[in-house]
Coordinates of C-alpha atoms in Angstrom, one line a residue:
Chain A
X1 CA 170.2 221.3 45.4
X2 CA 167.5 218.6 45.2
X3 CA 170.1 216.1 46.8
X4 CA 170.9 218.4 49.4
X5 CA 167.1 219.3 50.2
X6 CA 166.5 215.7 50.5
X7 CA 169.8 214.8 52.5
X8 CA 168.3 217.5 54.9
X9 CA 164.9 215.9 55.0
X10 CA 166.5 212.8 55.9
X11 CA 168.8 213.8 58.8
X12 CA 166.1 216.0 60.1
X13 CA 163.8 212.9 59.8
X14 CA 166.5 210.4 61.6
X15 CA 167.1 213.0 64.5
X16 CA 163.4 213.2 64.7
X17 CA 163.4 210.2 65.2
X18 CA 166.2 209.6 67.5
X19 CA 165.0 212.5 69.7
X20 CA 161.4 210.7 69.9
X21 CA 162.8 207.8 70.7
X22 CA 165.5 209.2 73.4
X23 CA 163.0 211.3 75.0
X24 CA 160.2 208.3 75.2
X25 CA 162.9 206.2 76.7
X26 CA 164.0 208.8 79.1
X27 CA 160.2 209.3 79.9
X28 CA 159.8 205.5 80.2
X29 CA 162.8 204.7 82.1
X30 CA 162.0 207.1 84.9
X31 CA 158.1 205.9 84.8
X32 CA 159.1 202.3 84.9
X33 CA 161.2 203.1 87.7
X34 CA 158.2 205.2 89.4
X35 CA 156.1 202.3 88.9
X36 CA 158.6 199.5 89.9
X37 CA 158.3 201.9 93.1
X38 CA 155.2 202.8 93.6
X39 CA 154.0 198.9 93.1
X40 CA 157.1 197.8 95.4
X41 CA 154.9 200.3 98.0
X42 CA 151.5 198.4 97.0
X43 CA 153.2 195.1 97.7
X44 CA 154.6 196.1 101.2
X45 CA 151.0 197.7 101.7
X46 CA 149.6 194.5 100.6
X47 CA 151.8 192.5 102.4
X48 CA 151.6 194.8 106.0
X49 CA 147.3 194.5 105.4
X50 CA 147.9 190.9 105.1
X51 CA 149.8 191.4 108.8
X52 CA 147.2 193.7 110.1
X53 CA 144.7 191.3 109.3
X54 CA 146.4 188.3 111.1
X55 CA 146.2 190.4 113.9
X56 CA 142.8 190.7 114.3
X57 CA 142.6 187.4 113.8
X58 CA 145.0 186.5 116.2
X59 CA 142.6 188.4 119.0
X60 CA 139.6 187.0 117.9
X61 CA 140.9 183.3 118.3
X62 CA 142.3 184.4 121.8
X63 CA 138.7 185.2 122.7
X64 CA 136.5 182.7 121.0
X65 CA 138.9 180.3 122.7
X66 CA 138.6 182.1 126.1
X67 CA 134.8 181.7 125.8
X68 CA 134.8 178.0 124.8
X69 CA 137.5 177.4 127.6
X70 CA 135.1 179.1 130.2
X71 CA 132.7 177.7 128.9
X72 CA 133.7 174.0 129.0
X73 CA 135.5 174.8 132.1
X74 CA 132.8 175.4 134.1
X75 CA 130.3 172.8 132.6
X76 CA 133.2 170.8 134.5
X77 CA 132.6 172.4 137.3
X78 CA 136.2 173.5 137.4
X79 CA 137.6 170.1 136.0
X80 CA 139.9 169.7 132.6
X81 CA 137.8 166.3 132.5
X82 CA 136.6 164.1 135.8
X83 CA 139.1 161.8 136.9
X84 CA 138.3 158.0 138.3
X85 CA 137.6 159.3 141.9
X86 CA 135.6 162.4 141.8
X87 CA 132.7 162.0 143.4
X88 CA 129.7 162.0 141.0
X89 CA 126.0 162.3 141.9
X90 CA 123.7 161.4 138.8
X91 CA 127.2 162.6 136.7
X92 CA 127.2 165.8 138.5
X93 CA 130.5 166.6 140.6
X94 CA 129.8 166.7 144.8
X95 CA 131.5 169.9 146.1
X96 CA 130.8 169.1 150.0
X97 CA 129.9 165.6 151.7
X98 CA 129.5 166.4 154.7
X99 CA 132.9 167.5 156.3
X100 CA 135.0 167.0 153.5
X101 CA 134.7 169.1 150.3
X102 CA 136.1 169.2 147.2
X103 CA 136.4 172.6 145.2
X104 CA 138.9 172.7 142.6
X105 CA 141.1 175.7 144.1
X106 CA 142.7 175.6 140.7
X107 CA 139.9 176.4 138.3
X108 CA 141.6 179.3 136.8
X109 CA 145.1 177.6 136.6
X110 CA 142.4 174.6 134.4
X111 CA 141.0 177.5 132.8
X112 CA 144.0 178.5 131.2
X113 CA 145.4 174.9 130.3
X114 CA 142.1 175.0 127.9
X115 CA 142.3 178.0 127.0
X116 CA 145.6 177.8 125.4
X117 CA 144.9 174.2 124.1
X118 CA 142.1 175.5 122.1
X119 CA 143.9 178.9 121.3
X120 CA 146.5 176.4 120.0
X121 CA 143.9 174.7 117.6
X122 CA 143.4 178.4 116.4
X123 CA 146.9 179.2 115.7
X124 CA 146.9 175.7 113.5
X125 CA 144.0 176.3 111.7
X126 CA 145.9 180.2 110.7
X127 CA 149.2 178.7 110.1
X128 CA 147.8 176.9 107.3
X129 CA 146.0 179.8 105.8
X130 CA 149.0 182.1 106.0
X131 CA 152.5 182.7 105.2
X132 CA 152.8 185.1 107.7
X133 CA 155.3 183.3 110.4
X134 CA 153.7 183.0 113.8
X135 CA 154.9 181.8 116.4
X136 CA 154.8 179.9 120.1
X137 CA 152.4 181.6 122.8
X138 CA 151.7 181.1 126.4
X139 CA 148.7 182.5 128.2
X140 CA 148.1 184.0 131.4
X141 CA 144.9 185.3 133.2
X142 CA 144.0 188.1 135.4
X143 CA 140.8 187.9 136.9
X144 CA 139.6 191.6 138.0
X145 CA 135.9 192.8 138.9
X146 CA 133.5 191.3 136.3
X147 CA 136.3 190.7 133.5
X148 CA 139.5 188.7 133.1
X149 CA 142.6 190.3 131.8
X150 CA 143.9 187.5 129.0
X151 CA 147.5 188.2 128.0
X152 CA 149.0 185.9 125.0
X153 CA 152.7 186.3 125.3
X154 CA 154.2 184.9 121.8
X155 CA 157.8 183.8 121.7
X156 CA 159.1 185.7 118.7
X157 CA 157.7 188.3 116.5
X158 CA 155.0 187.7 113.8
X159 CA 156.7 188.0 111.4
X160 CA 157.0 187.8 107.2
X161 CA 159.7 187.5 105.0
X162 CA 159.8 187.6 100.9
X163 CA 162.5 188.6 98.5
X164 CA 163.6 192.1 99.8
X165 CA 160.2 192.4 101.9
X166 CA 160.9 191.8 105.9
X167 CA 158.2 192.6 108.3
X168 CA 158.3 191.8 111.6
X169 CA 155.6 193.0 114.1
X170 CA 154.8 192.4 117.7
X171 CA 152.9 189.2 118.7
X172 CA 151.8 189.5 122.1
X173 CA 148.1 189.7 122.4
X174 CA 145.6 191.4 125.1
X175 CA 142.4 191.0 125.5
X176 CA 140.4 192.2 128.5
X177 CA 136.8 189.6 128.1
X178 CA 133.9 190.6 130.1
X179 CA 132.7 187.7 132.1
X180 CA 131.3 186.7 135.7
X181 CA 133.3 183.1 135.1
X182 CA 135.5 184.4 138.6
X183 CA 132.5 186.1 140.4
X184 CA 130.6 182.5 139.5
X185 CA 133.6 180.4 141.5
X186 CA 133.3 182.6 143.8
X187 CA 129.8 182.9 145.0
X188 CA 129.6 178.9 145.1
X189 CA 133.1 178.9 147.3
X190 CA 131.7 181.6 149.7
X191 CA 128.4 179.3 150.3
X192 CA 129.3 176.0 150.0
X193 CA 133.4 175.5 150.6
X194 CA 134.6 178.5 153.2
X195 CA 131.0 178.4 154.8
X196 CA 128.9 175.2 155.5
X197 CA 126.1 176.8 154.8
X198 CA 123.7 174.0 154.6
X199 CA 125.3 172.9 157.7
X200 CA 124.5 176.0 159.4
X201 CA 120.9 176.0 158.4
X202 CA 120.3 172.6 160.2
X203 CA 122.0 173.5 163.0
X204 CA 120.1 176.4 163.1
X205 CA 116.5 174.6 162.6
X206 CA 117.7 172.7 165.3
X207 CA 117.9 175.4 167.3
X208 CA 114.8 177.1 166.5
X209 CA 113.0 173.7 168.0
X210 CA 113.1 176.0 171.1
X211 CA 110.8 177.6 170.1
X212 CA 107.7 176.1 167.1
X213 CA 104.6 177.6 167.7
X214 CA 105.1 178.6 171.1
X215 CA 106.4 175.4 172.4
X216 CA 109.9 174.1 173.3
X217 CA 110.7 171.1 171.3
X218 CA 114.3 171.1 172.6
X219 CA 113.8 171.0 176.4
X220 CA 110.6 169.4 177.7
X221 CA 110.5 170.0 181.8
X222 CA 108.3 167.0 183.3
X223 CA 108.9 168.0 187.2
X224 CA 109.2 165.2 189.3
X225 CA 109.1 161.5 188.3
X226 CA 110.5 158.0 189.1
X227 CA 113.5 157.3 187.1
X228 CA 112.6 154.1 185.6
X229 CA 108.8 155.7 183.9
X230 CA 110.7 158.5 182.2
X231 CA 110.2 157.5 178.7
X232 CA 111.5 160.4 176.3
X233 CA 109.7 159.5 172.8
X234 CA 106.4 159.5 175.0
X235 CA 106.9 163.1 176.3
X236 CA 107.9 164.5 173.1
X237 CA 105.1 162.7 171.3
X238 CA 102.8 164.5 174.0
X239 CA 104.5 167.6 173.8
X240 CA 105.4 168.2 170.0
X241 CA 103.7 166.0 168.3
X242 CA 105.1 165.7 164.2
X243 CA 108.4 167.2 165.8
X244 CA 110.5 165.8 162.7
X245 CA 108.2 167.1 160.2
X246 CA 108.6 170.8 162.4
X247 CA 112.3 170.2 161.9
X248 CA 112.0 169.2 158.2
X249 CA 109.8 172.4 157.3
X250 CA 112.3 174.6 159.0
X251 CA 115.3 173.4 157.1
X252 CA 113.5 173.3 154.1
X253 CA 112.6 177.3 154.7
X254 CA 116.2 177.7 154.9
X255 CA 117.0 176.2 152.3
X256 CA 114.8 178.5 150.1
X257 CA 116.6 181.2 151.6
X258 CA 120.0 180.3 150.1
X259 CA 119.1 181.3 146.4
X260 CA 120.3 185.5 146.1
X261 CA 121.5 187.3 143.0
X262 CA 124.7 189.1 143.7
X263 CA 125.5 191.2 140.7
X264 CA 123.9 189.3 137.8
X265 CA 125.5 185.6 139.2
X266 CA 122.2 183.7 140.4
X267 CA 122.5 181.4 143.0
X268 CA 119.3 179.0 142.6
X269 CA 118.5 175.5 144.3
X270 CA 117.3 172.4 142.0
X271 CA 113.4 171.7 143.2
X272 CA 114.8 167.9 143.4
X273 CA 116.2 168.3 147.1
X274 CA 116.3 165.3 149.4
X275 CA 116.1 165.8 153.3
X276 CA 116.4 163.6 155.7
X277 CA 115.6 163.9 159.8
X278 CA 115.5 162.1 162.5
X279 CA 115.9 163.3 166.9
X280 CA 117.2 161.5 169.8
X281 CA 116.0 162.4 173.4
X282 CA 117.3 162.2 176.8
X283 CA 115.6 162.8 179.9
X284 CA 117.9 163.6 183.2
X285 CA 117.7 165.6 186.5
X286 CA 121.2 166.3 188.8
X287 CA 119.3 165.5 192.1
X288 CA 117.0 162.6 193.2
X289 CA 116.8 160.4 196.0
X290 CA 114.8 156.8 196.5
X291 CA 111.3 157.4 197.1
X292 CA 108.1 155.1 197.8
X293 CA 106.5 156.8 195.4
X294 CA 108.7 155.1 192.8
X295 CA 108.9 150.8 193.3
X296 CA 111.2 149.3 191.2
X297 CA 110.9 145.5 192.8
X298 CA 107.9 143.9 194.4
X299 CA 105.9 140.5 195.0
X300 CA 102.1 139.6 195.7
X301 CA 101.6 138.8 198.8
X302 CA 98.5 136.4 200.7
X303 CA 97.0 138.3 203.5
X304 CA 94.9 135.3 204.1
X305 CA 96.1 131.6 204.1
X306 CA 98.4 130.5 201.4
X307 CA 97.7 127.4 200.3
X308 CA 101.5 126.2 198.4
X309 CA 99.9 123.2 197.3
X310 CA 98.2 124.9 194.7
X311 CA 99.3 128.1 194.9
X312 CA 96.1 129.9 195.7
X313 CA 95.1 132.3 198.3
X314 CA 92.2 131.5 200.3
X315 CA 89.9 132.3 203.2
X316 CA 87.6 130.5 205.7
X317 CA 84.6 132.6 204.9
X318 CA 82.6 130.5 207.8
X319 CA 82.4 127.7 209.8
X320 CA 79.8 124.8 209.1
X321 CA 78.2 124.6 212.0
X322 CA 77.4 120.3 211.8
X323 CA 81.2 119.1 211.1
X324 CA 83.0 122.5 212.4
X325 CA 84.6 122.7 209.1
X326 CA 85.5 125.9 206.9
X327 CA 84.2 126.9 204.1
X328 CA 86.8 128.0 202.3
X329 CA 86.9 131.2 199.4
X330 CA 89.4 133.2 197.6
X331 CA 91.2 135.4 199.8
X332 CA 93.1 138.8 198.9
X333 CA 96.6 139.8 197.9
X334 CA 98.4 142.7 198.2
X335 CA 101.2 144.2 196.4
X336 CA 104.5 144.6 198.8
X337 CA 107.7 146.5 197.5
X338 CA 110.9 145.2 198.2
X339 CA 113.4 147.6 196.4
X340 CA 112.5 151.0 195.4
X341 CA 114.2 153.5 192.4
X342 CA 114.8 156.9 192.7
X343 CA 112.3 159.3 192.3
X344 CA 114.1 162.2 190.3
X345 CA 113.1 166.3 191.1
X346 CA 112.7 169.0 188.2
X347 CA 114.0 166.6 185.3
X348 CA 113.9 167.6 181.6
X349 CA 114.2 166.1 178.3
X350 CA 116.6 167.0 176.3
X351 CA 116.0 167.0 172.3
X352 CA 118.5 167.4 169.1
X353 CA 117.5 167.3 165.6
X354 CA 119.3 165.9 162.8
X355 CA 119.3 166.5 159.4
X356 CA 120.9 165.6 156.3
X357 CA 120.5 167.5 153.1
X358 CA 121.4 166.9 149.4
X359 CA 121.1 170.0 147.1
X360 CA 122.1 170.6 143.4
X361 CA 123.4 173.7 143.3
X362 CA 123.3 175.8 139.8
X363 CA 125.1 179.2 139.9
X364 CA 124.8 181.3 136.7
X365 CA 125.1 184.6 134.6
X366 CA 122.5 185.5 132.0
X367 CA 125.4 186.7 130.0
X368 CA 125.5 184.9 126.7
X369 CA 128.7 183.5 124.6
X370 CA 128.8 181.8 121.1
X371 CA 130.4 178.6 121.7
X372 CA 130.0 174.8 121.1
X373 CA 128.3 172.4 123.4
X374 CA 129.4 168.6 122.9
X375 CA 126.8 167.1 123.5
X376 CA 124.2 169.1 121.5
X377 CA 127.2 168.9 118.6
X378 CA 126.3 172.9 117.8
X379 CA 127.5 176.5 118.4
X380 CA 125.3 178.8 119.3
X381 CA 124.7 181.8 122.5
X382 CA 124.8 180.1 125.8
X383 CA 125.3 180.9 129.1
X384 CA 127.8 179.8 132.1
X385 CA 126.4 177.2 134.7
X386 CA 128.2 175.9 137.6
X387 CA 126.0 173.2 138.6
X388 CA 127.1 170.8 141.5
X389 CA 125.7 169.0 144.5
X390 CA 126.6 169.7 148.1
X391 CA 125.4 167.0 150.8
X392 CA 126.1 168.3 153.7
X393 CA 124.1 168.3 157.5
X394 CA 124.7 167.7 161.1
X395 CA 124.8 163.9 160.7
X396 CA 125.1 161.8 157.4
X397 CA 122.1 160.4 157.0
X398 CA 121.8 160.2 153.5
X399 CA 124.8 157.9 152.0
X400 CA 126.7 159.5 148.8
Chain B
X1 CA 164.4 226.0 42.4
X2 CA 164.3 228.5 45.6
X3 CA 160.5 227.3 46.0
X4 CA 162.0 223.7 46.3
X5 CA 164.1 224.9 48.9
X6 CA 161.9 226.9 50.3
X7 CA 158.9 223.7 50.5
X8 CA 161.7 221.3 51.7
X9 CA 162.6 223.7 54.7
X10 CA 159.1 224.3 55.6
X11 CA 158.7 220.5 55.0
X12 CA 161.6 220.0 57.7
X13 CA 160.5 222.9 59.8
X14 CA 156.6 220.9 59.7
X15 CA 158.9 217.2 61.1
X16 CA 160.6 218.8 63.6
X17 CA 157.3 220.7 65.0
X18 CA 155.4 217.5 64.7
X19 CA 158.8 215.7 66.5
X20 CA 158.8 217.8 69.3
X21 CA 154.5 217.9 69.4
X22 CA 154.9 213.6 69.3
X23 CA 158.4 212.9 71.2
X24 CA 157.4 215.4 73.8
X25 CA 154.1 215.4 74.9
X26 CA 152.2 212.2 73.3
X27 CA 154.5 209.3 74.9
X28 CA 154.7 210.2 78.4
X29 CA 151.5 210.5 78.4
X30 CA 150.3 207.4 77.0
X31 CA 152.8 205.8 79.5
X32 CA 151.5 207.9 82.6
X33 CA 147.9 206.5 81.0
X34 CA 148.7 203.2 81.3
X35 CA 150.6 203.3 84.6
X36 CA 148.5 205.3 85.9
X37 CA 145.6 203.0 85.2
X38 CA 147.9 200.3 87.4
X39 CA 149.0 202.1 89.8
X40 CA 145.4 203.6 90.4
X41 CA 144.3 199.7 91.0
X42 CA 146.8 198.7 93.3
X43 CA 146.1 201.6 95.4
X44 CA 142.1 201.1 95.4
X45 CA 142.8 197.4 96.3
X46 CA 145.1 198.2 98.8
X47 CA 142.2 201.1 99.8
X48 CA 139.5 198.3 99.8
X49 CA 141.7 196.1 102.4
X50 CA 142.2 199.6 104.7
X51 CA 138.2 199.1 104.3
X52 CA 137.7 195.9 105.1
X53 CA 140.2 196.1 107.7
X54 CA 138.7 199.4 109.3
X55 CA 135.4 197.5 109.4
X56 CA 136.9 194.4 111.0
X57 CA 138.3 196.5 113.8
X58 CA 135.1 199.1 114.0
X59 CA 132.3 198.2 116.5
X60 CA 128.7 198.4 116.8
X61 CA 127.0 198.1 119.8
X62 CA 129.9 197.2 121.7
X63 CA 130.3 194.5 119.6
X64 CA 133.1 194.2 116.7
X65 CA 132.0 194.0 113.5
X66 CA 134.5 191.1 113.2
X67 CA 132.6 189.3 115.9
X68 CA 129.5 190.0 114.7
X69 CA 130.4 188.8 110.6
X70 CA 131.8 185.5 112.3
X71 CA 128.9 184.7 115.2
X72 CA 126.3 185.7 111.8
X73 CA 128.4 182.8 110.1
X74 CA 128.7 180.1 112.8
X75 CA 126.1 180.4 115.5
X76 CA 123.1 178.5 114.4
X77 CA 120.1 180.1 116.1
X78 CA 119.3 184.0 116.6
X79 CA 122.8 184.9 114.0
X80 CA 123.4 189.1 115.0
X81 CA 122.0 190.7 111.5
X82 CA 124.7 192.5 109.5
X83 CA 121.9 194.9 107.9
X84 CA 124.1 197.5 110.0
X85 CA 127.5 197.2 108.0
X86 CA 125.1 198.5 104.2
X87 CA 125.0 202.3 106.0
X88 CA 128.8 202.0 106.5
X89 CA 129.8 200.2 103.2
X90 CA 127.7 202.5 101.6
X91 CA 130.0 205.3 102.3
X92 CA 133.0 203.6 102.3
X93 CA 132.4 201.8 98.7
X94 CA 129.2 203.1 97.0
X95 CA 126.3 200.9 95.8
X96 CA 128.0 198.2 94.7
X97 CA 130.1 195.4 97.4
X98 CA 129.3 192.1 98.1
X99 CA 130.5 190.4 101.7
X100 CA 130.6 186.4 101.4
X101 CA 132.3 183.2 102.5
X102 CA 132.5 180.2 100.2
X103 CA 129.0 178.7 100.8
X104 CA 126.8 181.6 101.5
X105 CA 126.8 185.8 100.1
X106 CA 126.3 187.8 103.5
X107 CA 125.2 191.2 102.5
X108 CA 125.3 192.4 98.8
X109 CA 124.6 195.7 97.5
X110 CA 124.1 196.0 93.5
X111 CA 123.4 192.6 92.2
X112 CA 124.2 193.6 88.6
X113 CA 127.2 195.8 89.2
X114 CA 130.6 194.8 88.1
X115 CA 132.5 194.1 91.0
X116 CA 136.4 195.4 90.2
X117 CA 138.6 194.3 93.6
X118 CA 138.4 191.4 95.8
X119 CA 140.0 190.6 99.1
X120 CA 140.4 187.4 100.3
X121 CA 140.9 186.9 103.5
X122 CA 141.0 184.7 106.7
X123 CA 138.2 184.6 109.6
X124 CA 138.1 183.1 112.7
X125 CA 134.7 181.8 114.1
X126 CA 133.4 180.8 117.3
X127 CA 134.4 177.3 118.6
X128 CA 133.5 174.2 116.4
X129 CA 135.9 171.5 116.6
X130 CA 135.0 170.8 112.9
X131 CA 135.6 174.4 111.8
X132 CA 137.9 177.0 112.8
X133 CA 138.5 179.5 110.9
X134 CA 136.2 180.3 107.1
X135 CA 137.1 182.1 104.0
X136 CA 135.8 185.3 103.5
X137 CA 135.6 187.4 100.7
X138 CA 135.3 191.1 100.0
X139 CA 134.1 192.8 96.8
X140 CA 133.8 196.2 95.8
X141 CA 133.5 197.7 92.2

């Protein structure tokens, strides 16, 4: 009985046992299982976050490299770099001489050839600290009202791929960047490139000689004089004296009349502006006819005795009574005309002004970007300034 | 004789109770324990990179926060202060993070506290031919 009791003992024991152990394999099977799952899920969680952030830093680098491109481009004034024949001014870029200008029409077509360089330096920089798979882009812009539309267009998926892990996402990037980089161009194009309008301010002080204080510094009417006495500097030195300096003050008040502020973008003029004048006169009249009033050609003549020996002209001034000779004095000349000039009705002189002017031009926006200045070798906030010189007038007096 | 019985059926009546109290109940739970203990890890990590990425996407000012972590890490005068992102960590993560790249800590919360997950991530910066992009690091406990 004893043997069986313990026999009993034994097997219950050993299926004890066995059922412990089935049941905690059972239970550890399906948890393993559950876990093999659930940390498959944290992986591909993991490994989508590590996607997500890419992303973001895949539209950061578009924009930090959209501000640095702007940024650079227009320090340029428009130019990837200068080449051997732009025409520099103290290092500064000329947008006008005279009639000729040059404006880089292509500023945002330069703008993007940066941009995607230094996007490009960006993706690098990422490829190296990722195994996330990203691939080729190509950029394009779309300038709208105070913002361009910047569109990265990748070619292929990002994507990532591990042991039975695929994730593939979509690479393209937009980014719409507030900025007056466009309104900037703009401004500086509608003054200086489609309008002359330092041109038209000379031309315009020229013009206003008509009328400086009252008097007419263009057109001085004289009435009627002999042709060959007209002398033109004389009248207008009578007339208008410090005509040159007139003109110079009115250009000059133009000029401080061409900074505005059109939406935040400030147009503003460098103090450092050089003017140069100068005027030519003519005096004419249509009609005018040969007048004794007006002698062009003439000789002294001896109304007495003319002695050609020695050239003198002399006179008995009496008779000496004892030897019936003259006693001889200086006798008197007269002035006869042989040719006369024409003596010219109602003429007029006839003024123009001429001015040449060279300007440095800064056009900005107070809005600030972080980005890195070369030659102060730091990043920090700074604005966008197109700075550029424009000579330009109605004759070149100034050489560039 | 009947009493020995009688104890050894008891005895086997006591193994079998204590078998099913022990084989049922006691080892899936110690397991569940343990994997609950990882599981519960590897979704708070994966809950501190939703954070981190929520606050790298959020904005303040009509600024990102992503912009505004970088420009505090690159520009050299007038950084933007992050003093904003304690209110929002705060309720995300409690009173005890720590937001730092590999030379300098930029906002910590808890200096003593035990910091339990860390993200490690990539940031870009603003332009600097000499430095692109910066580590940044993310701890909460």
């Amino acid at each position: 009985m004893k043997a069986v009791s313990a026999i009993g003992v034994i097997i219950v024991a050993a299926l004890s046992v066995v059922t412990i152990e089935g049941l905690y394999l059972l239970v550890t099977l399906e948890n393993v299982q559950t876990l093999k799952r659930s940390f498959t899920e944290a992986g591909i969680t993991g490994e989508i976050n590590k996607v997500e952030f890419l992303k973001r830093s895949l539209h950061q680098a578009l924009v930090y490299s959209f501000y640095q491109s702007q940024y650079d481009i227009i320090k340029l004034s428009g130019y990837t770099e200068f080449k051997p024949d732009t025409k520099l001014f103290n290092g500064i870029p000329y947008w006008r001489t005279y009639d000729s200008w040059i404006f880089q029409e292509n500023y945002l077509e330069n703008l993007k050839k940066t941009n995607l360089k230094i996007f490009d330096y960006y993706l690098n920089s990422l490829k190296d600290k990722t195994d996330v798979q990203i691939p080729n882009y190509d950029l394009s812009l779309e300038p709208k009202e105070n913002e361009i539309k910047v569109l990265a267009t990748g070619d292929d998926k990002l994507k990532l791929e591990k042991e039975n892990l695929k994730i593939s996402d979509n690479s393209n990037i937009i980014e719409v960047i507030k900025t007056k980089f466009y309104e900037i161009f703009e401004l500086a194009k509608e003054k200086f490139i489609t309008t002359d309008s330092v041109r038209n301010i000379v031309t315009s002080a020229d013009s206003s000689m008509a009328n400086v204080n009252g008097k007419n510094c263009k057109v001085i009417p004289i009435g009627d004089v002999c042709e060959d006495s007209i002398n033109a500097e004389a009248t207008l030195a009578t007339t208008c004296p410090n005509a040159d300096t007139q003109f110079k003050n009115l250009v000059e008040s133009g000029i401080s009349s061409l900074p505005e502020v059109r939406d935040s973008v400030r147009l503003e003029i460098a103090a450092t502006k050089e003017i140069m004048v100068k005027h030519s006169g003519d005096c004419s009249s249509s009609t005018g006819t040969q007048s004794e009033d007006c002698c062009k050609n003439g000789e002294w003549a001896c109304n007495d005795q003319y002695n050609t020996q020695t050239g003198e002209c002399i006179k008995c001034l009496s008779i000496d009574p004892a030897t019936g000779e003259c006693n001889w004095g200086s006798g008197s000349w007269s002035f006869v005309c042989t040719e006369y000039s024409k003596k010219l009705k109602d003429i007029k002189c006839y003024y123009d002004y001429s001015a040449s002017v060279r300007l440095l031009v800064n056009v900005f926006d107070s809005s600030e970007y972080p980005v890195y200045d070369y030659n102060e070798k730091s990043t920090d906030y700074r604005d966008l300034q197109l700075t550029f010189y424009v000579l330009s007038g109605n004759d070149d007096l100034i050489s560039y | 004789m009947k009493s020995q019985t009688g104890f050894a059926m008891l005895f086997m009546g006591a193994i079998a109770t204590l078998t099913i109290i022990v084989g049922v109940l006691i080892p899936p739970s110690t397991v569940k324990l343990t994997e609950e203990k990882q599981i519960i890890f590897e979704q708070n990590y994966n809950k501190v990179q939703l954070i981190l990425l929520n606050l790298l996407s959020a904005t303040q000012d009509n600024k990102k926060v992503y912009e505004s972590i970088a420009e505090n890490i690159a520009v050299k005068t007038r950084p933007p202060s992050l003093e904003f992102l304690n209110a929002d960590l705060e309720k995300l993560a409690g009173k005890c993070y720590r937001l730092n790249t590999t030379t300098k800590i930029l906002i910590q919360e808890g200096k003593n506290c035990k910091l339990n997950y860390f993200i490690n991530t990539t940031i870009v910066l603003p332009y600097n031919p000499d430095k692109l992009i910066e580590e940044f690091k993310v701890g909460i406990g």
